[in-house]
Short mmCIF file of C-alpha atoms in Angstrom, two decimals:
data_model
loop_
_atom_site.label_atom_id
_atom_site.label_comp_id
_atom_site.label_asym_id
_atom_site.label_seq_id
_atom_site.Cartn_x
_atom_site.Cartn_y
_atom_site.Cartn_z
CA MET A 375 101.88 67.66 88.62
CA ASN A 376 100.43 65.99 91.71
CA LEU A 377 101.66 62.47 92.29
CA VAL A 378 100.64 60.25 95.17
CA ILE A 379 103.68 58.30 96.35
CA PRO A 380 102.90 54.96 98.06
CA ILE A 381 104.75 54.44 101.33
CA SER A 382 104.63 50.66 101.67
CA LYS A 383 107.34 48.40 100.30
CA SER A 384 104.70 46.73 98.13
CA GLY A 385 104.59 49.98 96.17
CA GLY A 386 108.14 49.48 94.91
CA ILE A 387 107.04 48.75 91.34
CA VAL A 388 104.79 51.81 91.33
CA LEU A 389 107.66 53.93 92.65
CA ASP A 390 109.91 52.64 89.87
CA GLN A 391 107.29 53.60 87.29
CA ILE A 392 106.91 57.07 88.79
CA GLU A 393 110.67 57.48 88.94
CA ASN A 394 111.04 56.46 85.28
CA ARG A 395 108.31 58.84 84.18
CA LEU A 396 109.74 61.77 86.15
CA THR A 397 113.25 61.07 84.88
CA LYS A 398 112.14 61.09 81.25
CA LEU A 399 110.25 64.36 81.77
CA ALA A 400 113.20 65.95 83.59
CA LEU A 401 115.58 64.88 80.82
CA ASN A 402 113.33 66.75 78.41
CA GLY A 403 113.65 69.92 80.47
CA ASP A 404 110.50 69.65 82.61
CA GLN A 405 111.39 71.65 85.72
CA GLN A 406 108.28 70.53 87.59
CA ALA A 407 109.31 66.90 87.08
CA PHE A 408 112.73 67.68 88.51
CA ALA A 409 111.05 69.34 91.51
CA GLU A 410 109.06 66.11 92.02
CA ILE A 411 112.30 64.12 91.92
CA VAL A 412 113.70 66.39 94.63
CA GLU A 413 110.60 65.78 96.75
CA LEU A 414 110.88 62.05 96.18
CA TYR A 415 114.50 61.78 97.29
CA LYS A 416 115.40 64.72 99.51
CA ASP A 417 114.47 63.01 102.81
CA LYS A 418 116.22 59.76 101.82
CA ILE A 419 119.38 61.64 100.86
CA TYR A 420 119.22 63.71 104.04
CA HIS A 421 118.95 60.58 106.23
CA LEU A 422 121.80 58.96 104.31
CA GLY A 423 123.93 62.09 104.80
CA TYR A 424 123.05 62.40 108.47
CA ARG A 425 123.83 58.76 109.24
CA MET A 426 127.10 58.95 107.30
CA LEU A 427 128.25 62.29 108.71
CA SER A 428 126.38 62.65 112.05
CA ASN A 429 125.98 66.34 111.36
CA ARG A 430 122.72 68.02 110.35
CA HIS A 431 124.35 70.95 108.56
CA GLU A 432 126.64 68.69 106.56
CA ALA A 433 123.70 66.42 105.72
CA GLU A 434 121.76 69.43 104.43
CA ASP A 435 124.81 70.47 102.39
CA VAL A 436 124.99 66.97 100.89
CA VAL A 437 121.33 67.18 99.87
CA GLN A 438 121.93 70.48 98.10
CA GLU A 439 125.17 69.33 96.48
CA THR A 440 123.56 66.09 95.34
CA PHE A 441 120.66 67.73 93.56
CA LEU A 442 122.91 70.41 92.12
CA ARG A 443 125.12 67.70 90.60
CA VAL A 444 122.09 65.74 89.43
CA PHE A 445 120.66 68.83 87.72
CA LYS A 446 123.96 69.70 86.05
CA SER A 447 124.56 66.11 84.94
CA LEU A 448 121.08 65.13 83.74
CA ASP A 449 122.22 65.14 80.12
CA ARG A 450 124.85 62.52 81.00
CA PHE A 451 122.46 60.19 82.83
CA ASP A 452 122.30 56.71 81.32
CA PRO A 453 118.59 55.81 81.01
CA ASN A 454 119.53 52.12 81.07
CA GLN A 455 120.43 52.38 84.76
CA LYS A 456 118.11 53.03 87.70
CA PHE A 457 117.83 56.69 88.60
CA SER A 458 117.80 55.81 92.30
CA THR A 459 121.15 54.02 91.92
CA TRP A 460 122.64 57.07 90.20
CA ILE A 461 121.45 59.57 92.82
CA TYR A 462 122.55 57.33 95.73
CA ARG A 463 125.98 57.02 94.09
CA ILE A 464 126.36 60.79 93.89
CA ALA A 465 125.20 61.32 97.49
CA THR A 466 127.31 58.48 98.90
CA ASN A 467 130.45 59.71 97.13
CA LEU A 468 129.89 63.20 98.51
CA CYS A 469 129.59 61.77 102.02
CA ILE A 470 132.68 59.60 101.62
CA ASP A 471 134.67 62.61 100.35
CA ARG A 472 133.70 64.54 103.46
CA LEU A 473 134.59 61.63 105.73
CA ARG A 474 137.99 61.27 104.09
CA LYS A 475 138.71 64.91 104.76
CA ARG A 476 138.12 64.27 108.44
CA LYS A 477 140.96 61.71 108.41
CA ALA A 478 139.02 59.00 110.23
CA THR A 479 141.04 57.36 113.00
CA TYR A 480 139.22 54.04 113.17
CA SER A 481 140.50 50.92 111.46
CA LEU A 482 139.58 47.26 111.25
CA ASP A 483 141.81 44.24 111.68
CA ALA A 484 143.05 43.41 108.18
CA ASP A 485 143.27 39.71 109.08
CA MET A 486 139.54 39.30 109.66
CA ASN A 487 137.86 36.33 108.00
CA ASP A 488 136.43 37.10 104.54
CA GLN A 489 133.16 35.22 104.96
CA GLU A 490 130.22 36.52 102.99
CA GLY A 491 127.44 38.50 104.65
CA LEU A 492 123.98 37.03 105.04
CA ASP A 493 121.00 38.69 103.41
CA GLY A 494 118.48 37.95 106.15
CA TYR A 495 120.33 39.66 108.98
CA SER A 496 118.96 42.92 110.33
CA LEU A 497 120.51 45.30 112.83
CA ILE A 498 117.47 47.47 113.28
CA PRO A 499 114.64 46.37 115.60
CA SER A 500 111.22 45.61 114.15
CA ASP A 501 108.72 48.43 113.66
CA ASN A 502 106.02 46.38 115.47
CA ARG A 503 106.18 48.64 118.49
CA THR A 504 104.11 48.94 121.63
CA PRO A 505 104.05 52.00 123.90
CA GLU A 506 106.00 50.01 126.50
CA SER A 507 108.80 49.11 124.07
CA GLU A 508 109.09 52.51 122.36
CA LEU A 509 111.71 53.92 124.73
CA MET A 510 113.78 50.73 124.74
CA ILE A 511 113.76 50.58 120.93
CA SER A 512 114.74 54.24 120.71
CA GLU A 513 117.67 53.72 123.07
CA THR A 514 118.71 50.53 121.25
CA LYS A 515 118.67 52.28 117.89
CA GLN A 516 120.79 55.09 119.26
CA ILE A 517 123.37 52.59 120.52
CA ILE A 518 123.42 50.95 117.07
CA TYR A 519 123.73 54.30 115.29
CA ASP A 520 126.63 55.26 117.56
CA ALA A 521 128.35 51.96 116.76
CA ILE A 522 127.85 52.48 113.03
CA GLU A 523 129.31 55.96 113.42
CA SER A 524 132.55 54.38 114.65
CA LEU A 525 133.04 52.32 111.47
CA PRO A 526 135.67 53.30 108.89
CA ALA A 527 134.13 55.02 105.86
CA LYS A 528 134.32 52.04 103.48
CA TYR A 529 132.38 49.83 105.91
CA LYS A 530 130.14 52.59 107.18
CA SER A 531 128.77 53.43 103.73
CA VAL A 532 127.95 49.78 103.01
CA MET A 533 126.25 49.22 106.38
CA ILE A 534 124.16 52.37 106.11
CA LEU A 535 123.04 51.60 102.57
CA ARG A 536 122.23 48.00 103.56
CA TYR A 537 120.51 48.38 106.90
CA LEU A 538 119.36 51.99 107.15
CA GLN A 539 118.52 52.67 103.49
CA ASP A 540 117.37 49.06 102.89
CA LEU A 541 119.21 48.65 99.59
CA SER A 542 119.90 45.17 98.26
CA LEU A 543 123.46 43.89 97.90
CA GLN A 544 123.17 44.29 94.12
CA GLU A 545 121.94 47.87 94.48
CA ILE A 546 124.83 48.70 96.81
CA SER A 547 127.18 47.10 94.30
CA ASP A 548 125.78 49.38 91.60
CA VAL A 549 125.92 52.47 93.82
CA LEU A 550 129.52 51.94 94.91
CA GLY A 551 130.76 50.43 91.66
CA MET A 552 132.12 47.31 93.38
CA PRO A 553 131.54 43.57 92.87
CA VAL A 554 128.76 42.04 94.92
CA THR A 555 131.32 39.71 96.52
CA THR A 556 133.22 42.75 97.84
CA ILE A 557 130.00 44.21 99.22
CA LYS A 558 129.18 40.92 100.97
CA THR A 559 132.64 40.84 102.52
CA ARG A 560 132.32 44.41 103.77
CA VAL A 561 128.87 43.70 105.17
CA HIS A 562 130.28 40.72 107.06
CA ARG A 563 133.25 42.66 108.40
CA GLY A 564 131.08 45.62 109.34
CA ARG A 565 128.63 43.33 111.15
CA ASP A 566 131.43 41.56 112.97
CA PHE A 567 132.87 44.90 114.07
CA LEU A 568 129.44 46.10 115.23
CA ARG A 569 128.73 42.83 117.05
CA LYS A 570 131.90 43.24 119.10
CA LYS A 571 131.00 46.84 119.88
CA LEU A 572 127.39 46.07 120.75
CA GLU A 573 127.70 42.86 122.79
CA PRO A 574 128.66 44.66 126.03
CA LYS A 575 125.82 47.17 125.60
CA LEU A 576 122.84 45.18 124.37
#
């Protein structure tokens, strides 16, 4: 099975169709289809794990654990939900479990305003780069990644899924099993926390 996966965002519908086809084949025991699913998601899951955990070895472990759980649980997958949502949920929960074991020391002010987050906001610089701006963008991204690393797990997971994995608020809601209003609140609080951390540096 040789599938050409479109890279552009405009290929989202095509990706959904490919994902649906592969999922159905994998559910019927097609090992090659499952291998294609691994190829489709392994880099995304690795980047999610690395941004959540800031450790390459742990990120690699999360990739392996995620696909192991997916393989073992295929018969329990609900075909009415998006496969991508299901696999992100598994990977995110594995990351959060690891973060909890580290006993994170950061916390946010519980009295912060519960305003909703805005969809159009982006933390990451545009990809319209020139050779002159490449270094500056790289350094800026590193500062942002370091700030995200300092977030408590419940805000960190939301911010990474929103801004680094480019999931919609509804998709994050599905992944984390929380109301969209809760996700919006956490996005706002996470952004406010990051803004305070980044203002002196950017």
